[in-house]
JSON list of N, CA and C in Angstrom, two decimals:
[
{"chain": "A", "resi": 1, "resn": "MET", "atom": "N", "xyz": [-0.21, 44.74, 35.34]},
{"chain": "A", "resi": 1, "resn": "MET", "atom": "CA", "xyz": [-0.99, 43.71, 34.69]},
{"chain": "A", "resi": 1, "resn": "MET", "atom": "C", "xyz": [-0.96, 42.45, 35.55]},
{"chain": "A", "resi": 2, "resn": "ARG", "atom": "N", "xyz": [-2.14, 41.91, 35.84]},
{"chain": "A", "resi": 2, "resn": "ARG", "atom": "CA", "xyz": [-2.23, 40.71, 36.68]},
{"chain": "A", "resi": 2, "resn": "ARG", "atom": "C", "xyz": [-2.01, 39.46, 35.83]},
{"chain": "A", "resi": 3, "resn": "PRO", "atom": "N", "xyz": [-1.45, 38.42, 36.45]},
{"chain": "A", "resi": 3, "resn": "PRO", "atom": "CA", "xyz": [-1.29, 37.17, 35.70]},
{"chain": "A", "resi": 3, "resn": "PRO", "atom": "C", "xyz": [-2.66, 36.53, 35.43]},
{"chain": "A", "resi": 4, "resn": "ALA", "atom": "N", "xyz": [-2.72, 35.76, 34.38]},
{"chain": "A", "resi": 4, "resn": "ALA", "atom": "CA", "xyz": [-3.97, 35.10, 34.02]},
{"chain": "A", "resi": 4, "resn": "ALA", "atom": "C", "xyz": [-4.35, 34.09, 35.09]},
{"chain": "A", "resi": 5, "resn": "SER", "atom": "N", "xyz": [-5.63, 34.03, 35.41]},
{"chain": "A", "resi": 5, "resn": "SER", "atom": "CA", "xyz": [-6.08, 33.07, 36.41]},
{"chain": "A", "resi": 5, "resn": "SER", "atom": "C", "xyz": [-6.19, 31.68, 35.78]},
{"chain": "A", "resi": 6, "resn": "PRO", "atom": "N", "xyz": [-6.04, 30.65, 36.59]},
{"chain": "A", "resi": 6, "resn": "PRO", "atom": "CA", "xyz": [-6.15, 29.29, 36.05]},
{"chain": "A", "resi": 6, "resn": "PRO", "atom": "C", "xyz": [-7.59, 29.01, 35.60]},
{"chain": "A", "resi": 7, "resn": "PRO", "atom": "N", "xyz": [-7.76, 28.08, 34.67]},
{"chain": "A", "resi": 7, "resn": "PRO", "atom": "CA", "xyz": [-9.12, 27.78, 34.21]},
{"chain": "A", "resi": 7, "resn": "PRO", "atom": "C", "xyz": [-9.98, 27.24, 35.34]},
{"chain": "A", "resi": 8, "resn": "ALA", "atom": "N", "xyz": [-11.27, 27.54, 35.29]},
{"chain": "A", "resi": 8, "resn": "ALA", "atom": "CA", "xyz": [-12.19, 27.12, 36.35]},
{"chain": "A", "resi": 8, "resn": "ALA", "atom": "C", "xyz": [-12.47, 25.63, 36.29]},
{"chain": "A", "resi": 9, "resn": "PHE", "atom": "N", "xyz": [-12.43, 25.05, 35.09]},
{"chain": "A", "resi": 9, "resn": "PHE", "atom": "CA", "xyz": [-12.72, 23.63, 34.91]},
{"chain": "A", "resi": 9, "resn": "PHE", "atom": "C", "xyz": [-11.57, 22.96, 34.18]},
{"chain": "A", "resi": 10, "resn": "ALA", "atom": "N", "xyz": [-11.36, 21.70, 34.47]},
{"chain": "A", "resi": 10, "resn": "ALA", "atom": "CA", "xyz": [-10.36, 20.94, 33.74]},
{"chain": "A", "resi": 10, "resn": "ALA", "atom": "C", "xyz": [-10.89, 20.66, 32.33]},
{"chain": "A", "resi": 11, "resn": "PRO", "atom": "N", "xyz": [-10.00, 20.60, 31.34]},
{"chain": "A", "resi": 11, "resn": "PRO", "atom": "CA", "xyz": [-10.47, 20.31, 29.99]},
{"chain": "A", "resi": 11, "resn": "PRO", "atom": "C", "xyz": [-11.08, 18.91, 29.89]},
{"chain": "A", "resi": 12, "resn": "LEU", "atom": "N", "xyz": [-12.07, 18.76, 29.02]},
{"chain": "A", "resi": 12, "resn": "LEU", "atom": "CA", "xyz": [-12.72, 17.47, 28.84]},
{"chain": "A", "resi": 12, "resn": "LEU", "atom": "C", "xyz": [-11.80, 16.52, 28.07]},
{"chain": "A", "resi": 13, "resn": "THR", "atom": "N", "xyz": [-11.85, 15.27, 28.46]},
{"chain": "A", "resi": 13, "resn": "THR", "atom": "CA", "xyz": [-11.16, 14.25, 27.67]},
{"chain": "A", "resi": 13, "resn": "THR", "atom": "C", "xyz": [-12.01, 13.94, 26.45]},
{"chain": "A", "resi": 14, "resn": "SER", "atom": "N", "xyz": [-11.43, 13.27, 25.49]},
{"chain": "A", "resi": 14, "resn": "SER", "atom": "CA", "xyz": [-12.18, 12.92, 24.27]},
{"chain": "A", "resi": 14, "resn": "SER", "atom": "C", "xyz": [-13.38, 12.04, 24.61]},
{"chain": "A", "resi": 15, "resn": "ARG", "atom": "N", "xyz": [-13.18, 11.11, 25.53]},
{"chain": "A", "resi": 15, "resn": "ARG", "atom": "CA", "xyz": [-14.27, 10.21, 25.91]},
{"chain": "A", "resi": 15, "resn": "ARG", "atom": "C", "xyz": [-15.42, 10.96, 26.58]},
{"chain": "A", "resi": 16, "resn": "ALA", "atom": "N", "xyz": [-15.09, 11.89, 27.47]},
{"chain": "A", "resi": 16, "resn": "ALA", "atom": "CA", "xyz": [-16.13, 12.68, 28.14]},
{"chain": "A", "resi": 16, "resn": "ALA", "atom": "C", "xyz": [-16.86, 13.58, 27.15]},
{"chain": "A", "resi": 17, "resn": "LEU", "atom": "N", "xyz": [-16.14, 14.14, 26.19]},
{"chain": "A", "resi": 17, "resn": "LEU", "atom": "CA", "xyz": [-16.76, 14.99, 25.18]},
{"chain": "A", "resi": 17, "resn": "LEU", "atom": "C", "xyz": [-17.73, 14.18, 24.32]},
{"chain": "A", "resi": 18, "resn": "ILE", "atom": "N", "xyz": [-17.33, 13.00, 23.92]},
{"chain": "A", "resi": 18, "resn": "ILE", "atom": "CA", "xyz": [-18.21, 12.14, 23.10]},
{"chain": "A", "resi": 18, "resn": "ILE", "atom": "C", "xyz": [-19.46, 11.78, 23.88]},
{"chain": "A", "resi": 19, "resn": "ARG", "atom": "N", "xyz": [-19.30, 11.45, 25.16]},
{"chain": "A", "resi": 19, "resn": "ARG", "atom": "CA", "xyz": [-20.47, 11.13, 25.99]},
{"chain": "A", "resi": 19, "resn": "ARG", "atom": "C", "xyz": [-21.42, 12.32, 26.10]},
{"chain": "A", "resi": 20, "resn": "ALA", "atom": "N", "xyz": [-20.87, 13.51, 26.29]},
{"chain": "A", "resi": 20, "resn": "ALA", "atom": "CA", "xyz": [-21.71, 14.71, 26.42]},
{"chain": "A", "resi": 20, "resn": "ALA", "atom": "C", "xyz": [-22.45, 14.99, 25.11]},
{"chain": "A", "resi": 21, "resn": "VAL", "atom": "N", "xyz": [-21.76, 14.84, 23.98]},
{"chain": "A", "resi": 21, "resn": "VAL", "atom": "CA", "xyz": [-22.40, 15.08, 22.68]},
{"chain": "A", "resi": 21, "resn": "VAL", "atom": "C", "xyz": [-23.50, 14.07, 22.43]},
{"chain": "A", "resi": 22, "resn": "LEU", "atom": "N", "xyz": [-23.26, 12.79, 22.75]},
{"chain": "A", "resi": 22, "resn": "LEU", "atom": "CA", "xyz": [-24.28, 11.76, 22.56]},
{"chain": "A", "resi": 22, "resn": "LEU", "atom": "C", "xyz": [-25.48, 11.98, 23.48]},
{"chain": "A", "resi": 23, "resn": "ALA", "atom": "N", "xyz": [-25.23, 12.40, 24.71]},
{"chain": "A", "resi": 23, "resn": "ALA", "atom": "CA", "xyz": [-26.33, 12.67, 25.65]},
{"chain": "A", "resi": 23, "resn": "ALA", "atom": "C", "xyz": [-27.19, 13.83, 25.15]},
{"chain": "A", "resi": 24, "resn": "MET", "atom": "N", "xyz": [-26.55, 14.89, 24.67]},
{"chain": "A", "resi": 24, "resn": "MET", "atom": "CA", "xyz": [-27.31, 16.03, 24.15]},
{"chain": "A", "resi": 24, "resn": "MET", "atom": "C", "xyz": [-28.09, 15.63, 22.91]},
{"chain": "A", "resi": 25, "resn": "GLY", "atom": "N", "xyz": [-27.49, 14.84, 22.04]},
{"chain": "A", "resi": 25, "resn": "GLY", "atom": "CA", "xyz": [-28.19, 14.35, 20.85]},
{"chain": "A", "resi": 25, "resn": "GLY", "atom": "C", "xyz": [-29.40, 13.51, 21.21]},
{"chain": "A", "resi": 26, "resn": "ALA", "atom": "N", "xyz": [-29.27, 12.68, 22.25]},
{"chain": "A", "resi": 26, "resn": "ALA", "atom": "CA", "xyz": [-30.39, 11.84, 22.69]},
{"chain": "A", "resi": 26, "resn": "ALA", "atom": "C", "xyz": [-31.54, 12.69, 23.22]},
{"chain": "A", "resi": 27, "resn": "VAL", "atom": "N", "xyz": [-31.22, 13.74, 23.96]},
{"chain": "A", "resi": 27, "resn": "VAL", "atom": "CA", "xyz": [-32.26, 14.62, 24.50]},
{"chain": "A", "resi": 27, "resn": "VAL", "atom": "C", "xyz": [-32.99, 15.34, 23.37]},
{"chain": "A", "resi": 28, "resn": "VAL", "atom": "N", "xyz": [-32.25, 15.83, 22.39]},
{"chain": "A", "resi": 28, "resn": "VAL", "atom": "CA", "xyz": [-32.87, 16.53, 21.26]},
{"chain": "A", "resi": 28, "resn": "VAL", "atom": "C", "xyz": [-33.72, 15.56, 20.44]},
{"chain": "A", "resi": 29, "resn": "LEU", "atom": "N", "xyz": [-33.22, 14.35, 20.20]},
{"chain": "A", "resi": 29, "resn": "LEU", "atom": "CA", "xyz": [-34.00, 13.34, 19.47]},
{"chain": "A", "resi": 29, "resn": "LEU", "atom": "C", "xyz": [-35.29, 13.01, 20.21]},
{"chain": "A", "resi": 30, "resn": "LEU", "atom": "N", "xyz": [-35.20, 12.79, 21.52]},
{"chain": "A", "resi": 30, "resn": "LEU", "atom": "CA", "xyz": [-36.38, 12.50, 22.32]},
{"chain": "A", "resi": 30, "resn": "LEU", "atom": "C", "xyz": [-37.38, 13.66, 22.27]},
{"chain": "A", "resi": 31, "resn": "SER", "atom": "N", "xyz": [-36.89, 14.88, 22.35]},
{"chain": "A", "resi": 31, "resn": "SER", "atom": "CA", "xyz": [-37.77, 16.05, 22.30]},
{"chain": "A", "resi": 31, "resn": "SER", "atom": "C", "xyz": [-38.48, 16.14, 20.96]},
{"chain": "A", "resi": 32, "resn": "ASN", "atom": "N", "xyz": [-37.76, 15.83, 19.88]},
{"chain": "A", "resi": 32, "resn": "ASN", "atom": "CA", "xyz": [-38.37, 15.88, 18.55]},
{"chain": "A", "resi": 32, "resn": "ASN", "atom": "C", "xyz": [-39.44, 14.81, 18.39]},
{"chain": "A", "resi": 33, "resn": "ILE", "atom": "N", "xyz": [-39.29, 13.70, 19.06]},
{"chain": "A", "resi": 33, "resn": "ILE", "atom": "CA", "xyz": [-40.32, 12.66, 19.02]},
{"chain": "A", "resi": 33, "resn": "ILE", "atom": "C", "xyz": [-41.51, 13.07, 19.89]},
{"chain": "A", "resi": 34, "resn": "LEU", "atom": "N", "xyz": [-41.23, 13.58, 21.09]},
{"chain": "A", "resi": 34, "resn": "LEU", "atom": "CA", "xyz": [-42.30, 13.94, 22.02]},
{"chain": "A", "resi": 34, "resn": "LEU", "atom": "C", "xyz": [-43.13, 15.13, 21.57]},
{"chain": "A", "resi": 35, "resn": "VAL", "atom": "N", "xyz": [-42.61, 15.94, 20.66]},
{"chain": "A", "resi": 35, "resn": "VAL", "atom": "CA", "xyz": [-43.36, 17.11, 20.20]},
{"chain": "A", "resi": 35, "resn": "VAL", "atom": "C", "xyz": [-44.58, 16.69, 19.38]},
{"chain": "A", "resi": 36, "resn": "GLN", "atom": "N", "xyz": [-44.65, 15.43, 18.99]},
{"chain": "A", "resi": 36, "resn": "GLN", "atom": "CA", "xyz": [-45.80, 14.93, 18.23]},
{"chain": "A", "resi": 36, "resn": "GLN", "atom": "C", "xyz": [-47.01, 14.63, 19.11]},
{"chain": "A", "resi": 37, "resn": "TYR", "atom": "N", "xyz": [-46.82, 14.58, 20.42]},
{"chain": "A", "resi": 37, "resn": "TYR", "atom": "CA", "xyz": [-47.89, 14.17, 21.33]},
{"chain": "A", "resi": 37, "resn": "TYR", "atom": "C", "xyz": [-48.39, 15.37, 22.14]},
{"chain": "A", "resi": 38, "resn": "PRO", "atom": "N", "xyz": [-49.59, 15.86, 21.83]},
{"chain": "A", "resi": 38, "resn": "PRO", "atom": "CA", "xyz": [-50.11, 17.05, 22.52]},
{"chain": "A", "resi": 38, "resn": "PRO", "atom": "C", "xyz": [-50.61, 16.74, 23.93]},
{"chain": "A", "resi": 39, "resn": "ILE", "atom": "N", "xyz": [-50.46, 17.74, 24.79]},
{"chain": "A", "resi": 39, "resn": "ILE", "atom": "CA", "xyz": [-51.06, 17.70, 26.12]},
{"chain": "A", "resi": 39, "resn": "ILE", "atom": "C", "xyz": [-52.42, 18.41, 26.06]},
{"chain": "A", "resi": 40, "resn": "ASN", "atom": "N", "xyz": [-52.43, 19.55, 25.38]},
{"chain": "A", "resi": 40, "resn": "ASN", "atom": "CA", "xyz": [-53.67, 20.28, 25.12]},
{"chain": "A", "resi": 40, "resn": "ASN", "atom": "C", "xyz": [-53.52, 20.97, 23.76]},
{"chain": "A", "resi": 41, "resn": "ASP", "atom": "N", "xyz": [-54.31, 21.99, 23.47]},
{"chain": "A", "resi": 41, "resn": "ASP", "atom": "CA", "xyz": [-54.28, 22.62, 22.15]},
{"chain": "A", "resi": 41, "resn": "ASP", "atom": "C", "xyz": [-52.98, 23.34, 21.82]},
{"chain": "A", "resi": 42, "resn": "TRP", "atom": "N", "xyz": [-52.23, 23.79, 22.81]},
{"chain": "A", "resi": 42, "resn": "TRP", "atom": "CA", "xyz": [-51.06, 24.60, 22.53]},
{"chain": "A", "resi": 42, "resn": "TRP", "atom": "C", "xyz": [-49.77, 24.10, 23.19]},
{"chain": "A", "resi": 43, "resn": "LEU", "atom": "N", "xyz": [-49.80, 22.93, 23.82]},
{"chain": "A", "resi": 43, "resn": "LEU", "atom": "CA", "xyz": [-48.61, 22.42, 24.52]},
{"chain": "A", "resi": 43, "resn": "LEU", "atom": "C", "xyz": [-48.40, 20.95, 24.19]},
{"chain": "A", "resi": 44, "resn": "THR", "atom": "N", "xyz": [-47.14, 20.58, 23.96]},
{"chain": "A", "resi": 44, "resn": "THR", "atom": "CA", "xyz": [-46.82, 19.18, 23.70]},
{"chain": "A", "resi": 44, "resn": "THR", "atom": "C", "xyz": [-45.83, 18.69, 24.75]},
{"chain": "A", "resi": 45, "resn": "TRP", "atom": "N", "xyz": [-45.64, 17.37, 24.81]},
{"chain": "A", "resi": 45, "resn": "TRP", "atom": "CA", "xyz": [-44.70, 16.78, 25.76]},
{"chain": "A", "resi": 45, "resn": "TRP", "atom": "C", "xyz": [-43.26, 17.19, 25.46]},
{"chain": "A", "resi": 46, "resn": "GLY", "atom": "N", "xyz": [-42.98, 17.55, 24.23]},
{"chain": "A", "resi": 46, "resn": "GLY", "atom": "CA", "xyz": [-41.63, 17.99, 23.88]},
{"chain": "A", "resi": 46, "resn": "GLY", "atom": "C", "xyz": [-41.19, 19.23, 24.62]},
{"chain": "A", "resi": 47, "resn": "ALA", "atom": "N", "xyz": [-42.13, 20.06, 25.04]},
{"chain": "A", "resi": 47, "resn": "ALA", "atom": "CA", "xyz": [-41.79, 21.28, 25.77]},
{"chain": "A", "resi": 47, "resn": "ALA", "atom": "C", "xyz": [-41.13, 20.97, 27.11]},
{"chain": "A", "resi": 48, "resn": "PHE", "atom": "N", "xyz": [-41.41, 19.83, 27.70]},
{"chain": "A", "resi": 48, "resn": "PHE", "atom": "CA", "xyz": [-40.84, 19.49, 29.00]},
{"chain": "A", "resi": 48, "resn": "PHE", "atom": "C", "xyz": [-39.48, 18.82, 28.90]},
{"chain": "A", "resi": 49, "resn": "SER", "atom": "N", "xyz": [-39.14, 18.32, 27.74]},
{"chain": "A", "resi": 49, "resn": "SER", "atom": "CA", "xyz": [-37.89, 17.59, 27.62]},
{"chain": "A", "resi": 49, "resn": "SER", "atom": "C", "xyz": [-36.80, 18.38, 26.90]},
{"chain": "A", "resi": 50, "resn": "TYR", "atom": "N", "xyz": [-37.15, 19.45, 26.19]},
{"chain": "A", "resi": 50, "resn": "TYR", "atom": "CA", "xyz": [-36.14, 20.18, 25.42]},
{"chain": "A", "resi": 50, "resn": "TYR", "atom": "C", "xyz": [-35.27, 21.00, 26.36]},
{"chain": "A", "resi": 51, "resn": "PRO", "atom": "N", "xyz": [-33.95, 20.94, 26.19]},
{"chain": "A", "resi": 51, "resn": "PRO", "atom": "CA", "xyz": [-33.05, 21.68, 27.09]},
{"chain": "A", "resi": 51, "resn": "PRO", "atom": "C", "xyz": [-33.16, 23.19, 26.91]},
{"chain": "A", "resi": 52, "resn": "LEU", "atom": "N", "xyz": [-32.94, 23.89, 27.98]},
{"chain": "A", "resi": 52, "resn": "LEU", "atom": "CA", "xyz": [-32.97, 25.35, 27.94]},
{"chain": "A", "resi": 52, "resn": "LEU", "atom": "C", "xyz": [-31.65, 25.93, 27.51]}
]
C-alpha cells in the first residue's frame, strides 16, 4: 500500500473563501440581471456571463 500523496492545493483561508463566495455570487447576480436583455430572439447577454 502506497502512502497518501500530499494535497495538490493548500487549503483556503477563511478570508480567501469569503472572497471566492462573494465573487461567485456577484457573477450569478450579474448574469441574472443580464438575462433580461436580449441579443436576438433566442439569446440574451446573460449567456455570456454565466459561469460554466
